[in-house]
């Protein structure tokens, strides 16, 4: 998908570049009138659209790319979560189109840089407005990048080609008789960059100073009385056409309640629009062509950005749609509906340009019941939020709890709750239950079902009489999902679509619990076909949901599909149906870990002969307290390790001396002699509550030995303990930091993958996954082994008790998840582990 996004962006950019070049070639000769181009345009396109607005607004234009926009953001202040939300909403809809793959899809976002607001902000900071714009536009660009927004272009209203588009648009309005000069009096609000009619302002008393001032009833922002000469746009002349258009396109604005407000406004409040300000008041903007004493109104300037991206006005006759216009969707907040649903269509109608097909208006994010806004000062910094929660958790939360018809409360507790329920307990848990159990193979189940199909039970009586019904119900649910999600997305309702996908996931979890594949796996061959059906159905649930989740949580969905082993070419919409893919089931997840000092490779059968060879060395046997085994016994012994959920083993290798850029690791070669230096294990055991573990109260005086046992109000079953065991076999490698690098990387790996590791362990020990947590990490080390003791202490482990019967001490890291946590390892990298290259 990334590749496709990049290709689209590149195509669009080169297209934009070429339109800019072409435009400059004709703008100059005609710049005083703009007539040459306007005539050409009107002949080719405008006249027909005048006849029926329905056709231009609603019916699709076959070869037109999909085009969606976000509002462009004022640069006078930094972005907040409300802005992030608008971007994510548009991005999800754009990615949906990419997923469907029917036509190119463009998303444009950007910054609104002119106007009084920005001029005043720059004055306050004592910098030229362009300097302020340059630095703040970068922040919005950074946000788009950080939030994984797949915008194809980032427009700035100070861009030269935008200025040309605005000048051209103005001239056409003028030529068409829609602009006249007049003296204007009225209430202007700098904060909202708009005039308000008399009936929309009210007197207010300042709560602290007691002074009275006039304010907008709608937004509460201060308004000032302005008397000036300026230009007006004859919007009232378009009243009937606007009303006719709304009537013919009742779903043009989502939701319906806002559509009604729009119609009401036009019926009752429509006036001509003041579209310029005297230069003496507003310098920071685009001058009115042929009258530099006036500056174009910032909203007219800003709205035209949507056309600029689409290559306006340099449209080739016959290919006017090639740049995407008319836009398929404008995503806007409810506070700017009037600008987009009254002023904008009126301006377009005045030039006989096609109208956008749809306006999706959303509600506001509130903090403590008030709109999150810079002027109130209750904003949440979206960069911090993404850093704290992760990009996909934020994207998931913002869409799942999206403010659409109504406003939504922004609240960290809700983010955590959504994450735990949806992403961790729902999606992550189901994926783990399907893929991490060693009692079955997903690949085998898929092959079986695709080759043999469903087989009736061959035994006497199926123990679970509901089995067949459960499978067929779940399959029906999977089958219907793509259609349902599509309907919601076509109706621009990603929130409902996401709920629908999550419902399948939750249903999938209930399905797995009900069919209990771990029980089927324990019942011998006669139950094998049923086991395959159960695993297959669960895997299909995750695969189909994973494909459909890509627009919402692109990173997590990709990880999920990697884990499931779904080929990147099989992740498009047509694969989001039951039985559509027979080739997945072998994880593509990178597992080998590299740090500057060591390389950790997942332990596999391939290592057994080498391991066996080591164990021939009496010193190693002594160091590891191991018995001498035959190769056969070693295989048997280690096979049980490899397949048990309570043990995780990596072979520790020295890093590659000559890194290979394309394939940094090839298992079976990279870990070959002489690089292989030891192994590292994690054993999981249930946590047994005991007095010593209870002295963990915060703020105690450190004298833990004297602390009385505390009643722990948590079931012991919710915790386990991890025992870390490391062996560096080659004496020559001791004292070189290899052990520390290996343990640090391993701990960091466990921390990052704790959910998956614990879920596997939980499933295997018959517990429901999700809730299980690691209570502590333990290492048992010979009391004389000072080097290893120092190593573990340096990593936050503390000694518990004294030397035991075997001459070992126990080093413990309490509360695996506790504050401070496990430190990220420098240079840590997870590398592709090519299982197919394993030598037997
Ligand atoms: N510059 C204009 C838009 C011009 S588009 C031709 C503008 N900019 S803005 O920066 O003030 O707002 C940009 C978008 O962010 C708007 O859609 C607005 O509704 C949205 N939001 C601002 N605060 C918000 C919330 N608290 N919650 C949700 N969205 C919010 O208006």
CSV table of N, CA, C and O in Angstrom, one decimal, residues 425-521:
chain,number,residue,atom,x,y,z
A,425,UNK,N,-7.4,-6.6,23.9
A,425,UNK,CA,-8.2,-7.8,24.3
A,425,UNK,C,-9.0,-8.4,23.1
A,425,UNK,O,-9.2,-9.6,23.1
A,426,UNK,N,-9.3,-7.6,22.1
A,426,UNK,CA,-10.1,-8.1,20.9
A,426,UNK,C,-9.1,-8.6,19.9
A,426,UNK,O,-8.9,-9.8,19.7
A,427,UNK,N,-8.6,-7.6,19.1
A,427,UNK,CA,-7.8,-8.0,17.9
A,427,UNK,C,-6.5,-8.8,18.3
A,427,UNK,O,-6.3,-9.9,17.7
A,428,UNK,N,-5.7,-8.2,19.2
A,428,UNK,CA,-4.4,-8.8,19.5
A,428,UNK,C,-4.6,-10.2,20.1
A,428,UNK,O,-3.9,-11.1,19.7
A,429,UNK,N,-5.6,-10.3,20.9
A,429,UNK,CA,-5.8,-11.5,21.6
A,429,UNK,C,-6.3,-12.6,20.7
A,429,UNK,O,-5.8,-13.8,20.7
A,430,UNK,N,-7.2,-12.3,19.8
A,430,UNK,CA,-7.7,-13.3,18.8
A,430,UNK,C,-6.5,-13.7,17.9
A,430,UNK,O,-6.4,-14.9,17.6
A,431,UNK,N,-5.7,-12.7,17.5
A,431,UNK,CA,-4.6,-13.1,16.6
A,431,UNK,C,-3.7,-14.1,17.3
A,431,UNK,O,-3.2,-15.1,16.7
A,432,UNK,N,-3.4,-13.8,18.6
A,432,UNK,CA,-2.5,-14.6,19.3
A,432,UNK,C,-3.1,-16.0,19.5
A,432,UNK,O,-2.4,-17.0,19.4
A,433,UNK,N,-4.3,-16.0,19.8
A,433,UNK,CA,-5.0,-17.4,20.1
A,433,UNK,C,-4.9,-18.2,18.8
A,433,UNK,O,-4.7,-19.4,18.9
A,434,UNK,N,-5.0,-17.6,17.7
A,434,UNK,CA,-5.0,-18.3,16.4
A,434,UNK,C,-3.6,-18.7,16.1
A,434,UNK,O,-3.4,-19.9,15.7
A,435,UNK,N,-2.7,-17.8,16.1
A,435,UNK,CA,-1.4,-18.0,15.5
A,435,UNK,C,-0.3,-18.6,16.5
A,435,UNK,O,0.7,-19.1,16.0
A,436,UNK,N,-0.5,-18.3,17.8
A,436,UNK,CA,0.7,-18.7,18.6
A,436,UNK,C,0.6,-20.0,19.3
A,436,UNK,O,1.5,-20.5,20.0
A,437,UNK,N,-0.5,-20.7,19.1
A,437,UNK,CA,-0.6,-22.0,19.8
A,437,UNK,C,0.3,-23.0,19.1
A,437,UNK,O,0.3,-23.0,17.8
A,438,UNK,N,0.9,-23.8,19.8
A,438,UNK,CA,1.8,-24.8,19.2
A,438,UNK,C,1.0,-26.1,19.1
A,438,UNK,O,1.5,-27.2,18.6
A,439,UNK,N,-0.3,-26.1,19.4
A,439,UNK,CA,-1.1,-27.3,19.3
A,439,UNK,C,-1.7,-27.5,17.9
A,439,UNK,O,-2.3,-28.5,17.6
A,440,UNK,N,-1.6,-26.5,17.1
A,440,UNK,CA,-2.0,-26.6,15.7
A,440,UNK,C,-1.2,-25.7,14.8
A,440,UNK,O,-0.5,-24.9,15.3
A,441,UNK,N,-1.3,-26.0,13.5
A,441,UNK,CA,-0.7,-25.1,12.5
A,441,UNK,C,-1.7,-24.4,11.7
A,441,UNK,O,-2.6,-25.1,11.1
A,442,UNK,N,-1.6,-23.1,11.6
A,442,UNK,CA,-2.6,-22.4,10.8
A,442,UNK,C,-2.5,-22.8,9.3
A,442,UNK,O,-3.5,-23.0,8.6
A,443,UNK,N,-1.2,-22.9,8.9
A,443,UNK,CA,-1.0,-23.2,7.5
A,443,UNK,C,-1.6,-24.6,7.2
A,443,UNK,O,-2.3,-24.7,6.1
A,444,UNK,N,-1.4,-25.5,8.1
A,444,UNK,CA,-2.0,-26.9,7.8
A,444,UNK,C,-3.5,-26.8,7.8
A,444,UNK,O,-4.1,-27.4,6.9
A,445,UNK,N,-4.1,-26.0,8.6
A,445,UNK,CA,-5.6,-25.9,8.6
A,445,UNK,C,-6.1,-25.3,7.3
A,445,UNK,O,-7.0,-25.8,6.7
A,446,UNK,N,-5.4,-24.3,6.8
A,446,UNK,CA,-5.8,-23.6,5.6
A,446,UNK,C,-5.6,-24.6,4.4
A,446,UNK,O,-6.5,-24.8,3.6
A,447,UNK,N,-4.5,-25.3,4.4
A,447,UNK,CA,-4.3,-26.3,3.3
A,447,UNK,C,-5.4,-27.3,3.3
A,447,UNK,O,-6.0,-27.7,2.3
A,448,UNK,N,-5.6,-27.8,4.5
A,448,UNK,CA,-6.6,-28.9,4.7
A,448,UNK,C,-8.0,-28.4,4.1
A,448,UNK,O,-8.6,-29.1,3.3
A,449,UNK,N,-8.4,-27.3,4.6
A,449,UNK,CA,-9.8,-26.8,4.2
A,449,UNK,C,-9.8,-26.5,2.7
A,449,UNK,O,-10.8,-26.8,2.1
A,450,UNK,N,-8.8,-25.9,2.2
A,450,UNK,CA,-8.8,-25.6,0.8
A,450,UNK,C,-8.7,-26.9,-0.1
A,450,UNK,O,-9.3,-26.9,-1.2
A,451,UNK,N,-8.0,-27.9,0.4
A,451,UNK,CA,-7.8,-29.1,-0.4
A,451,UNK,C,-8.9,-30.1,-0.2
A,451,UNK,O,-9.5,-30.6,-1.1
A,452,UNK,N,-9.3,-30.3,1.0
A,452,UNK,CA,-10.2,-31.4,1.4
A,452,UNK,C,-11.6,-30.8,1.6
A,452,UNK,O,-12.6,-31.5,1.4
A,453,UNK,N,-11.7,-29.6,2.0
A,453,UNK,CA,-13.1,-29.0,2.3
A,453,UNK,C,-13.5,-29.5,3.7
A,453,UNK,O,-12.8,-30.2,4.4
A,454,UNK,N,-14.8,-29.1,4.0
A,454,UNK,CA,-15.3,-29.5,5.3
A,454,UNK,C,-15.6,-31.0,5.3
A,454,UNK,O,-16.2,-31.5,4.3
A,455,UNK,N,-15.3,-31.6,6.4
A,455,UNK,CA,-15.6,-33.1,6.4
A,455,UNK,C,-16.5,-33.3,7.6
A,455,UNK,O,-16.2,-32.8,8.7
A,456,UNK,N,-17.4,-34.2,7.4
A,456,UNK,CA,-18.3,-34.6,8.6
A,456,UNK,C,-17.5,-35.3,9.6
A,456,UNK,O,-16.5,-35.9,9.3
A,457,UNK,N,-17.9,-35.2,10.8
A,457,UNK,CA,-17.2,-35.8,11.9
A,457,UNK,C,-17.2,-37.4,11.8
A,457,UNK,O,-18.3,-37.9,11.5
A,458,UNK,N,-16.0,-38.0,11.9
A,458,UNK,CA,-16.0,-39.4,11.6
A,458,UNK,C,-16.2,-40.3,12.9
A,458,UNK,O,-16.3,-41.5,12.9
A,459,UNK,N,-16.1,-39.6,14.1
A,459,UNK,CA,-16.3,-40.4,15.3
A,459,UNK,C,-17.7,-40.7,15.6
A,459,UNK,O,-18.6,-40.5,14.7
A,460,UNK,N,-18.0,-41.1,16.8
A,460,UNK,CA,-19.4,-41.5,17.1
A,460,UNK,C,-20.3,-40.2,17.3
A,460,UNK,O,-21.2,-40.0,16.5
A,461,UNK,N,-20.1,-39.5,18.3
A,461,UNK,CA,-20.9,-38.3,18.6
A,461,UNK,C,-19.9,-37.1,18.8
A,461,UNK,O,-19.0,-37.2,19.6
A,462,UNK,N,-20.2,-36.0,18.1
A,462,UNK,CA,-19.4,-34.9,18.3
A,462,UNK,C,-19.6,-34.3,19.7
A,462,UNK,O,-20.8,-34.1,20.1
A,463,UNK,N,-18.5,-34.1,20.5
A,463,UNK,CA,-18.7,-33.7,21.9
A,463,UNK,C,-19.5,-32.4,22.0
A,463,UNK,O,-20.3,-32.2,22.9
A,464,UNK,N,-19.2,-31.5,21.1
A,464,UNK,CA,-19.9,-30.2,21.2
A,464,UNK,C,-20.9,-30.2,20.1
A,464,UNK,O,-20.6,-30.0,18.9
A,465,UNK,N,-22.2,-30.4,20.4
A,465,UNK,CA,-23.2,-30.6,19.4
A,465,UNK,C,-23.4,-29.3,18.6
A,465,UNK,O,-24.0,-29.3,17.5
A,466,UNK,N,-23.0,-28.2,19.2
A,466,UNK,CA,-23.2,-26.9,18.5
A,466,UNK,C,-22.1,-26.6,17.5
A,466,UNK,O,-22.1,-25.6,16.8
A,467,UNK,N,-21.1,-27.5,17.4
A,467,UNK,CA,-19.9,-27.2,16.6
A,467,UNK,C,-20.2,-26.7,15.2
A,467,UNK,O,-19.8,-25.6,14.8
A,468,UNK,N,-21.0,-27.5,14.4
A,468,UNK,CA,-21.2,-27.2,13.0
A,468,UNK,C,-21.9,-25.8,12.9
A,468,UNK,O,-21.6,-25.0,12.1
A,469,UNK,N,-22.9,-25.6,13.8
A,469,UNK,CA,-23.7,-24.3,13.7
A,469,UNK,C,-22.7,-23.2,14.0
A,469,UNK,O,-22.8,-22.1,13.4
A,470,UNK,N,-21.9,-23.3,15.0
A,470,UNK,CA,-21.0,-22.2,15.4
A,470,UNK,C,-20.1,-21.9,14.2
A,470,UNK,O,-19.9,-20.7,13.9
A,471,UNK,N,-19.6,-22.9,13.6
A,471,UNK,CA,-18.7,-22.6,12.4
A,471,UNK,C,-19.5,-22.0,11.3
A,471,UNK,O,-19.0,-20.9,10.8
A,472,UNK,N,-20.6,-22.5,11.0
A,472,UNK,CA,-21.3,-21.9,9.8
A,472,UNK,C,-21.8,-20.5,10.1
A,472,UNK,O,-21.8,-19.6,9.3
A,473,UNK,N,-22.2,-20.2,11.4
A,473,UNK,CA,-22.6,-18.8,11.8
A,473,UNK,C,-21.5,-17.9,11.6
A,473,UNK,O,-21.6,-16.8,11.1
A,474,UNK,N,-20.3,-18.3,12.1
A,474,UNK,CA,-19.2,-17.4,12.0
A,474,UNK,C,-18.8,-17.2,10.6
A,474,UNK,O,-18.4,-16.1,10.2
A,475,UNK,N,-18.9,-18.2,9.8
A,475,UNK,CA,-18.5,-18.0,8.4
A,475,UNK,C,-19.5,-17.1,7.7
A,475,UNK,O,-19.1,-16.2,6.9
A,476,UNK,N,-20.7,-17.2,8.0
A,476,UNK,CA,-21.7,-16.2,7.5
A,476,UNK,C,-21.4,-14.8,7.8
A,476,UNK,O,-21.5,-13.9,7.0
A,477,UNK,N,-21.0,-14.7,9.1
A,477,UNK,CA,-20.7,-13.3,9.6
A,477,UNK,C,-19.5,-12.8,8.8
A,477,UNK,O,-19.5,-11.6,8.3
A,478,UNK,N,-18.5,-13.6,8.6
A,478,UNK,CA,-17.3,-13.2,7.8
A,478,UNK,C,-17.7,-12.8,6.4
A,478,UNK,O,-17.3,-11.7,5.9
A,479,UNK,N,-18.5,-13.6,5.8
A,479,UNK,CA,-19.0,-13.4,4.4
A,479,UNK,C,-19.7,-12.1,4.3
A,479,UNK,O,-19.6,-11.4,3.2
A,480,UNK,N,-20.5,-11.7,5.3
A,480,UNK,CA,-21.3,-10.4,5.1
A,480,UNK,C,-20.5,-9.2,5.4
A,480,UNK,O,-20.9,-8.1,5.1
A,481,UNK,N,-19.3,-9.3,6.0
A,481,UNK,CA,-18.7,-8.1,6.6
A,481,UNK,C,-18.3,-7.1,5.5
A,481,UNK,O,-18.6,-5.9,5.6
A,482,UNK,N,-17.6,-7.5,4.5
A,482,UNK,CA,-17.1,-6.6,3.5
A,482,UNK,C,-18.2,-5.7,2.9
A,482,UNK,O,-18.1,-4.5,2.7
A,483,UNK,N,-19.4,-6.3,2.6
A,483,UNK,CA,-20.5,-5.6,2.1
A,483,UNK,C,-21.0,-4.6,3.0
A,483,UNK,O,-21.3,-3.4,2.6
A,484,UNK,N,-21.1,-5.0,4.3
A,484,UNK,CA,-21.6,-4.0,5.3
A,484,UNK,C,-20.7,-2.8,5.5
A,484,UNK,O,-21.1,-1.7,5.5
A,485,UNK,N,-19.4,-3.2,5.6
A,485,UNK,CA,-18.4,-2.1,5.8
A,485,UNK,C,-18.4,-1.2,4.6
A,485,UNK,O,-18.4,0.1,4.7
A,486,UNK,N,-18.5,-1.7,3.4
A,486,UNK,CA,-18.6,-0.9,2.2
A,486,UNK,C,-19.7,0.0,2.2
A,486,UNK,O,-19.6,1.2,1.8
A,487,UNK,N,-20.9,-0.5,2.6
A,487,UNK,CA,-22.1,0.4,2.7
A,487,UNK,C,-21.8,1.6,3.5
A,487,UNK,O,-22.1,2.8,3.2
A,488,UNK,N,-21.2,1.3,4.7
A,488,UNK,CA,-21.0,2.5,5.7
A,488,UNK,C,-19.9,3.4,5.1
A,488,UNK,O,-20.0,4.6,5.3
A,489,UNK,N,-18.9,2.9,4.5
A,489,UNK,CA,-17.9,3.7,4.0
A,489,UNK,C,-18.4,4.6,2.8
A,489,UNK,O,-18.1,5.7,2.7
A,490,UNK,N,-19.2,4.0,2.0
A,490,UNK,CA,-19.8,4.7,0.9
A,490,UNK,C,-20.7,5.8,1.4
A,490,UNK,O,-20.9,6.9,0.8
A,491,UNK,N,-21.3,5.6,2.6
A,491,UNK,CA,-22.1,6.6,3.2
A,491,UNK,C,-21.3,7.6,4.1
A,491,UNK,O,-21.8,8.2,5.0
A,492,UNK,N,-20.0,7.6,3.8
A,492,UNK,CA,-19.0,8.3,4.6
A,492,UNK,C,-19.2,8.2,6.1
A,492,UNK,O,-19.1,9.2,6.8
A,493,UNK,N,-19.3,7.0,6.6
A,493,UNK,CA,-19.5,6.8,8.0
A,493,UNK,C,-18.5,5.8,8.5
A,493,UNK,O,-18.8,4.7,8.9
A,494,UNK,N,-17.2,6.2,8.6
A,494,UNK,CA,-16.2,5.3,9.0
A,494,UNK,C,-16.3,4.8,10.4
A,494,UNK,O,-15.9,3.6,10.7
A,495,UNK,N,-16.9,5.6,11.2
A,495,UNK,CA,-17.1,5.1,12.6
A,495,UNK,C,-17.9,3.9,12.7
A,495,UNK,O,-17.6,2.9,13.3
A,496,UNK,N,-19.1,3.9,12.0
A,496,UNK,CA,-20.0,2.8,12.0
A,496,UNK,C,-19.3,1.6,11.3
A,496,UNK,O,-19.4,0.4,11.8
A,497,UNK,N,-18.5,1.9,10.3
A,497,UNK,CA,-17.8,0.8,9.6
A,497,UNK,C,-16.8,0.1,10.6
A,497,UNK,O,-16.7,-1.1,10.6
A,498,UNK,N,-16.1,0.9,11.3
A,498,UNK,CA,-15.1,0.3,12.3
A,498,UNK,C,-15.8,-0.5,13.3
A,498,UNK,O,-15.4,-1.6,13.7
A,499,UNK,N,-17.0,0.0,13.8
A,499,UNK,CA,-17.7,-0.8,14.8
A,499,UNK,C,-18.1,-2.2,14.3
A,499,UNK,O,-18.1,-3.2,14.9
A,500,UNK,N,-18.5,-2.1,13.0
A,500,UNK,CA,-18.9,-3.4,12.3
A,500,UNK,C,-17.7,-4.4,12.3
A,500,UNK,O,-17.9,-5.6,12.6
A,501,UNK,N,-16.6,-3.9,11.9
A,501,UNK,CA,-15.4,-4.8,11.8
A,501,UNK,C,-15.1,-5.4,13.2
A,501,UNK,O,-14.8,-6.5,13.4
A,502,UNK,N,-15.1,-4.5,14.2
A,502,UNK,CA,-14.8,-4.9,15.6
A,502,UNK,C,-15.8,-5.9,16.1
A,502,UNK,O,-15.5,-6.8,16.8
A,503,UNK,N,-17.0,-5.8,15.6
A,503,UNK,CA,-18.0,-6.8,16.1
A,503,UNK,C,-17.7,-8.2,15.6
A,503,UNK,O,-17.8,-9.1,16.3
A,504,UNK,N,-17.1,-8.2,14.4
A,504,UNK,CA,-16.7,-9.6,13.9
A,504,UNK,C,-15.5,-10.1,14.8
A,504,UNK,O,-15.5,-11.3,15.0
A,505,UNK,N,-14.6,-9.2,15.2
A,505,UNK,CA,-13.5,-9.6,16.0
A,505,UNK,C,-14.0,-10.2,17.3
A,505,UNK,O,-13.6,-11.3,17.8
A,506,UNK,N,-14.9,-9.4,17.9
A,506,UNK,CA,-15.5,-9.9,19.2
A,506,UNK,C,-16.2,-11.2,19.1
A,506,UNK,O,-16.1,-12.1,19.9
A,507,UNK,N,-16.9,-11.3,18.0
A,507,UNK,CA,-17.7,-12.5,17.7
A,507,UNK,C,-16.7,-13.7,17.5
A,507,UNK,O,-16.9,-14.8,18.0
A,508,UNK,N,-15.6,-13.3,16.9
A,508,UNK,CA,-14.5,-14.3,16.6
A,508,UNK,C,-14.0,-14.9,17.9
A,508,UNK,O,-13.7,-16.0,18.1
A,509,UNK,N,-13.8,-14.0,18.9
A,509,UNK,CA,-13.2,-14.4,20.2
A,509,UNK,C,-14.2,-15.3,20.9
A,509,UNK,O,-13.8,-16.3,21.4
A,510,UNK,N,-15.5,-15.0,20.8
A,510,UNK,CA,-16.5,-15.8,21.4
A,510,UNK,C,-16.5,-17.2,20.7
A,510,UNK,O,-16.7,-18.2,21.3
A,511,UNK,N,-16.4,-17.1,19.4
A,511,UNK,CA,-16.3,-18.4,18.6
A,511,UNK,C,-15.2,-19.3,19.1
A,511,UNK,O,-15.4,-20.5,19.3
A,512,UNK,N,-14.0,-18.7,19.2
A,512,UNK,CA,-12.9,-19.5,19.6
A,512,UNK,C,-13.1,-20.2,21.0
A,512,UNK,O,-12.8,-21.3,21.2
A,513,UNK,N,-13.6,-19.3,21.9
A,513,UNK,CA,-13.9,-19.9,23.2
A,513,UNK,C,-14.9,-21.0,23.1
A,513,UNK,O,-14.8,-22.0,23.8
A,514,UNK,N,-15.9,-20.8,22.3
A,514,UNK,CA,-17.0,-21.9,22.2
A,514,UNK,C,-16.5,-23.2,21.6
A,514,UNK,O,-16.9,-24.2,22.0
A,515,UNK,N,-15.7,-23.0,20.5
A,515,UNK,CA,-15.3,-24.3,19.9
A,515,UNK,C,-14.0,-24.9,20.5
A,515,UNK,O,-13.6,-26.0,20.2
A,516,UNK,N,-13.3,-24.1,21.3
A,516,UNK,CA,-12.2,-24.5,22.1
A,516,UNK,C,-11.2,-25.4,21.3
A,516,UNK,O,-11.1,-26.6,21.6
A,517,UNK,N,-10.5,-24.9,20.3
A,517,UNK,CA,-9.6,-25.7,19.5
A,517,UNK,C,-8.6,-26.5,20.3
A,517,UNK,O,-8.1,-27.6,19.9
A,518,UNK,N,-8.1,-25.9,21.5
A,518,UNK,CA,-7.1,-26.6,22.3
A,518,UNK,C,-7.7,-27.9,22.8
A,518,UNK,O,-6.9,-28.9,22.9
A,519,UNK,N,-9.0,-28.0,23.0
A,519,UNK,CA,-9.6,-29.3,23.4
A,519,UNK,C,-9.6,-30.2,22.2
A,519,UNK,O,-9.3,-31.4,22.4
A,520,UNK,N,-10.0,-29.7,21.1
A,520,UNK,CA,-10.1,-30.5,19.9
A,520,UNK,C,-8.7,-31.1,19.6
A,520,UNK,O,-8.6,-32.3,19.2
A,521,UNK,N,-7.7,-30.3,19.8
A,521,UNK,CA,-6.3,-30.7,19.5
A,521,UNK,C,-5.9,-31.9,20.4
A,521,UNK,O,-5.1,-32.7,20.0
